[in-house]
């Protein structure tokens, strides 16, 4: 069973609405990744954190998403204004080391934008 | 450009073996990982390789050839429950792709009785 907890499991939003999802990484893991897996099984890297700091993010994330990993609180990823193309499975993963040989994934949040 | 390529589908028979291929092109190379993902579930780590050659881990073995940008995951003594998607992921160098893993789209393995 995954020890990375993602909520909610399913999320349904209308176009233009905000969509927020959360992730509790495995205890003691300082590195957190967010990936988007679309219906064609393509993984798109969105953003990663080390502790509370953003290491890397793509343009789309910077412009349309809001993400944070505060200390002692779940990490979160929020789409400011949902679009139909945002419908996908959003996977959060954590790693115990910055070298990331092994990622531990959550079950994901399946977002449907109507 | 950078990318990881895998065949979409693979079919094999219970009790035999299956080889899942992966080719990659990345800016630098800092390791390749294999994950198993069942429908509706989280990807689960299987193996990590960074050196050339065959790494035998029992039911799963992995092969890497860095000069050819090629790896395979070998599953032996297949069971029906091995039916799943197998994802290949490569980590490039920090200056190029950064420290993130670049994933392939996965190979859906179907194991038949």
CSV table of C-alpha atoms in Angstrom, one decimal:
chain,number,residue,atom,x,y,z
A,1,UNK,CA,0.0,0.0,0.0
A,2,UNK,CA,1.2,3.5,-0.9
A,3,UNK,CA,2.4,5.6,2.0
A,4,UNK,CA,2.1,8.7,-0.1
A,5,UNK,CA,-1.5,10.0,0.5
A,6,UNK,CA,-3.3,12.0,-2.1
A,7,UNK,CA,-6.7,13.6,-1.7
A,8,UNK,CA,-9.2,13.7,-3.1
A,9,UNK,CA,-9.2,10.6,-5.2
A,10,UNK,CA,-11.6,12.1,-7.7
A,11,UNK,CA,-12.2,15.7,-8.5
A,12,UNK,CA,-14.8,17.1,-10.9
A,13,UNK,CA,-14.7,20.8,-11.9
A,14,UNK,CA,-16.2,23.1,-14.5
A,15,UNK,CA,-14.1,25.1,-16.9
A,16,UNK,CA,-12.7,28.2,-15.3
A,17,UNK,CA,-13.0,26.8,-11.8
A,18,UNK,CA,-10.2,26.3,-9.4
A,19,UNK,CA,-9.1,22.7,-8.8
A,20,UNK,CA,-7.0,21.9,-5.7
A,21,UNK,CA,-5.4,18.6,-4.7
A,22,UNK,CA,-3.2,17.6,-1.8
A,23,UNK,CA,-0.4,15.2,-1.1
A,24,UNK,CA,1.2,14.0,2.1
A,25,UNK,CA,4.6,12.6,1.2
A,26,UNK,CA,6.1,9.6,2.9
A,27,UNK,CA,7.4,10.6,6.3
A,28,UNK,CA,10.9,11.9,6.2
A,29,UNK,CA,11.0,12.4,2.5
A,30,UNK,CA,12.3,15.8,1.6
A,31,UNK,CA,11.7,15.7,-2.1
A,32,UNK,CA,8.2,15.8,-3.7
A,33,UNK,CA,7.3,15.6,-7.4
A,34,UNK,CA,4.0,16.3,-9.2
A,35,UNK,CA,3.3,14.6,-12.5
A,36,UNK,CA,0.3,14.7,-14.8
A,37,UNK,CA,-0.6,11.4,-16.5
A,38,UNK,CA,-3.0,11.9,-19.4
A,39,UNK,CA,-5.4,9.5,-21.1
A,40,UNK,CA,-2.6,8.4,-23.4
A,41,UNK,CA,-0.4,7.5,-20.4
A,42,UNK,CA,2.0,10.3,-21.1
A,43,UNK,CA,3.7,11.6,-18.0
A,44,UNK,CA,4.3,15.3,-17.9
A,45,UNK,CA,6.6,16.6,-15.1
A,46,UNK,CA,5.0,19.6,-13.4
A,47,UNK,CA,7.0,20.7,-10.5
A,48,UNK,CA,9.3,19.4,-7.7
A,49,UNK,CA,10.2,20.5,-4.3
A,50,UNK,CA,13.0,19.9,-1.8
A,51,UNK,CA,11.5,20.6,1.6
A,52,UNK,CA,9.6,23.8,1.0
A,53,UNK,CA,11.6,25.1,-2.0
A,54,UNK,CA,10.7,24.7,-5.6
A,55,UNK,CA,13.6,23.0,-7.5
A,56,UNK,CA,12.1,23.0,-11.0
A,57,UNK,CA,8.8,23.7,-12.7
A,58,UNK,CA,7.6,23.9,-16.3
A,59,UNK,CA,6.2,27.1,-17.8
A,60,UNK,CA,2.6,25.8,-17.6
A,61,UNK,CA,2.9,25.3,-13.9
A,62,UNK,CA,4.4,28.6,-13.3
A,63,UNK,CA,1.6,30.4,-15.2
A,64,UNK,CA,-1.5,28.5,-14.4
A,65,UNK,CA,-0.8,26.5,-11.3
A,66,UNK,CA,-0.2,27.3,-7.7
A,67,UNK,CA,1.9,24.8,-5.7
A,68,UNK,CA,3.5,24.7,-2.3
A,69,UNK,CA,4.9,22.2,0.2
A,70,UNK,CA,4.7,24.0,3.6
A,71,UNK,CA,6.4,22.4,6.6
A,72,UNK,CA,4.1,20.4,8.8
A,73,UNK,CA,1.2,20.6,6.2
A,74,UNK,CA,0.3,18.7,3.1
A,75,UNK,CA,1.7,19.7,-0.2
A,76,UNK,CA,-0.8,21.1,-2.6
A,77,UNK,CA,-1.3,21.7,-6.3
A,78,UNK,CA,-4.0,24.1,-7.5
A,79,UNK,CA,-5.1,24.9,-11.0
A,80,UNK,CA,-6.2,28.5,-11.0
A,81,UNK,CA,-8.6,28.2,-13.9
A,82,UNK,CA,-9.3,24.7,-15.1
A,83,UNK,CA,-9.4,23.9,-18.8
A,84,UNK,CA,-10.7,20.7,-20.5
A,85,UNK,CA,-7.2,19.7,-21.4
A,86,UNK,CA,-6.3,19.6,-17.7
A,87,UNK,CA,-8.4,16.4,-17.3
A,88,UNK,CA,-5.9,13.8,-16.2
A,89,UNK,CA,-4.5,11.8,-13.3
A,90,UNK,CA,-2.3,14.0,-11.1
A,91,UNK,CA,0.4,11.9,-9.4
A,92,UNK,CA,2.4,13.0,-6.4
A,93,UNK,CA,5.6,11.2,-5.6
A,94,UNK,CA,8.2,11.5,-2.8
A,95,UNK,CA,11.8,10.5,-2.5
A,96,UNK,CA,14.2,10.1,0.5
A,97,UNK,CA,17.1,11.6,-1.4
A,98,UNK,CA,17.8,14.3,-4.0
A,99,UNK,CA,19.2,11.7,-6.3
A,100,UNK,CA,15.7,10.2,-6.7
A,101,UNK,CA,16.7,6.6,-7.5
A,102,UNK,CA,13.4,5.5,-6.2
A,103,UNK,CA,10.1,7.4,-6.1
A,104,UNK,CA,7.2,6.5,-4.0
A,105,UNK,CA,3.9,7.4,-5.7
A,106,UNK,CA,0.5,8.2,-4.4
A,107,UNK,CA,-2.6,6.8,-6.0
A,108,UNK,CA,-3.3,10.1,-7.7
A,109,UNK,CA,-6.1,12.5,-8.0
A,110,UNK,CA,-8.2,12.0,-11.1
A,111,UNK,CA,-9.4,15.4,-12.4
A,112,UNK,CA,-12.3,15.7,-14.8
A,113,UNK,CA,-12.9,19.2,-16.2
A,114,UNK,CA,-16.4,19.3,-17.8
B,1,UNK,CA,15.1,16.1,-28.3
B,2,UNK,CA,14.8,14.2,-25.1
B,3,UNK,CA,12.5,11.3,-24.8
B,4,UNK,CA,11.8,7.8,-23.6
B,5,UNK,CA,10.2,5.3,-26.0
B,6,UNK,CA,8.5,2.0,-25.2
B,7,UNK,CA,6.2,-0.3,-27.3
B,8,UNK,CA,2.6,0.2,-26.4
B,9,UNK,CA,1.6,-3.5,-25.9
B,10,UNK,CA,3.2,-6.9,-25.3
B,11,UNK,CA,1.6,-10.2,-24.9
B,12,UNK,CA,3.0,-13.4,-23.4
B,13,UNK,CA,1.9,-16.7,-21.8
B,14,UNK,CA,1.8,-17.7,-18.2
B,15,UNK,CA,4.9,-19.6,-17.1
B,16,UNK,CA,7.1,-18.2,-19.9
B,17,UNK,CA,8.9,-14.8,-20.0
B,18,UNK,CA,8.4,-11.3,-21.3
B,19,UNK,CA,11.0,-8.6,-22.3
B,20,UNK,CA,9.9,-5.0,-22.1
B,21,UNK,CA,12.1,-2.8,-24.2
B,22,UNK,CA,13.0,0.9,-23.6
B,23,UNK,CA,15.1,3.3,-25.6
B,24,UNK,CA,16.0,6.8,-24.5
B,25,UNK,CA,17.6,10.0,-25.5
B,26,UNK,CA,18.4,12.4,-22.8
B,27,UNK,CA,20.8,15.2,-21.9
B,28,UNK,CA,23.3,13.3,-19.8
B,29,UNK,CA,22.4,10.1,-17.9
B,30,UNK,CA,22.0,9.6,-14.2
B,31,UNK,CA,20.2,6.3,-14.0
B,32,UNK,CA,17.2,4.4,-15.4
B,33,UNK,CA,14.2,3.1,-13.3
B,34,UNK,CA,11.4,0.7,-14.0
B,35,UNK,CA,8.0,0.9,-12.4
B,36,UNK,CA,4.9,-1.3,-12.5
B,37,UNK,CA,1.5,0.4,-12.8
B,38,UNK,CA,-1.8,-1.5,-12.5
B,39,UNK,CA,-5.0,0.1,-13.7
B,40,UNK,CA,-6.2,2.6,-11.2
B,41,UNK,CA,-3.2,2.2,-9.0
B,42,UNK,CA,0.0,4.1,-8.2
B,43,UNK,CA,3.2,3.2,-10.1
B,44,UNK,CA,5.4,0.9,-7.9
B,45,UNK,CA,9.2,0.9,-8.1
B,46,UNK,CA,10.8,-2.3,-9.5
B,47,UNK,CA,14.4,-1.6,-10.3
B,48,UNK,CA,17.1,1.1,-10.8
B,49,UNK,CA,20.2,0.7,-13.0
B,50,UNK,CA,23.0,3.0,-13.7
B,51,UNK,CA,25.8,0.7,-14.9
B,52,UNK,CA,25.9,-1.3,-18.1
B,53,UNK,CA,25.0,-5.0,-18.0
B,54,UNK,CA,22.4,-7.3,-16.6
B,55,UNK,CA,21.1,-6.9,-13.0
B,56,UNK,CA,19.3,-10.0,-11.8
B,57,UNK,CA,16.7,-9.4,-9.2
B,58,UNK,CA,14.9,-12.7,-9.3
B,59,UNK,CA,11.4,-12.4,-10.9
B,60,UNK,CA,12.5,-9.1,-12.5
B,61,UNK,CA,15.9,-8.5,-14.2
B,62,UNK,CA,17.1,-5.4,-16.0
B,63,UNK,CA,19.6,-4.8,-18.7
B,64,UNK,CA,21.2,-1.5,-19.6
B,65,UNK,CA,23.4,-0.4,-22.5
B,66,UNK,CA,24.3,3.3,-22.0
B,67,UNK,CA,26.1,3.5,-25.4
B,68,UNK,CA,22.9,2.4,-27.2
B,69,UNK,CA,20.5,4.3,-25.0
B,70,UNK,CA,18.7,1.0,-24.4
B,71,UNK,CA,17.3,-1.0,-21.5
B,72,UNK,CA,15.0,-3.9,-21.0
B,73,UNK,CA,13.0,-5.4,-18.2
B,74,UNK,CA,12.8,-9.1,-18.2
B,75,UNK,CA,10.1,-10.9,-16.3
B,76,UNK,CA,10.5,-14.7,-15.9
B,77,UNK,CA,8.0,-17.4,-14.8
B,78,UNK,CA,5.2,-15.1,-15.7
B,79,UNK,CA,2.0,-15.2,-13.7
B,80,UNK,CA,-1.4,-13.7,-14.7
B,81,UNK,CA,-1.0,-11.1,-12.0
B,82,UNK,CA,2.1,-9.7,-13.8
B,83,UNK,CA,-0.4,-8.2,-16.3
B,84,UNK,CA,0.2,-4.5,-15.9
B,85,UNK,CA,1.8,-1.4,-17.5
B,86,UNK,CA,5.6,-1.3,-17.2
B,87,UNK,CA,7.1,2.2,-17.2
B,88,UNK,CA,10.7,3.1,-18.0
B,89,UNK,CA,12.0,6.4,-16.6
B,90,UNK,CA,15.3,8.1,-17.1
B,91,UNK,CA,17.1,10.7,-15.1
B,92,UNK,CA,19.1,13.2,-17.1
B,93,UNK,CA,21.8,15.5,-15.8
B,94,UNK,CA,21.1,18.4,-13.5
B,95,UNK,CA,22.0,21.0,-16.1
B,96,UNK,CA,19.9,19.5,-18.9
B,97,UNK,CA,16.6,17.9,-17.8
B,98,UNK,CA,17.3,18.7,-14.2
B,99,UNK,CA,16.8,16.1,-11.5
B,100,UNK,CA,13.4,14.9,-12.7
B,101,UNK,CA,12.6,11.5,-14.1
B,102,UNK,CA,11.5,11.5,-17.8
B,103,UNK,CA,8.9,8.7,-18.2
B,104,UNK,CA,7.9,6.6,-21.2
B,105,UNK,CA,4.2,6.0,-21.8
B,106,UNK,CA,4.6,2.4,-20.6
B,107,UNK,CA,4.2,-1.0,-22.1
B,108,UNK,CA,0.9,-2.8,-21.3
B,109,UNK,CA,1.8,-6.5,-20.7
B,110,UNK,CA,-1.0,-9.0,-21.0
B,111,UNK,CA,-0.2,-12.5,-19.6
B,112,UNK,CA,-2.5,-15.2,-21.0
B,113,UNK,CA,-3.2,-18.6,-19.5
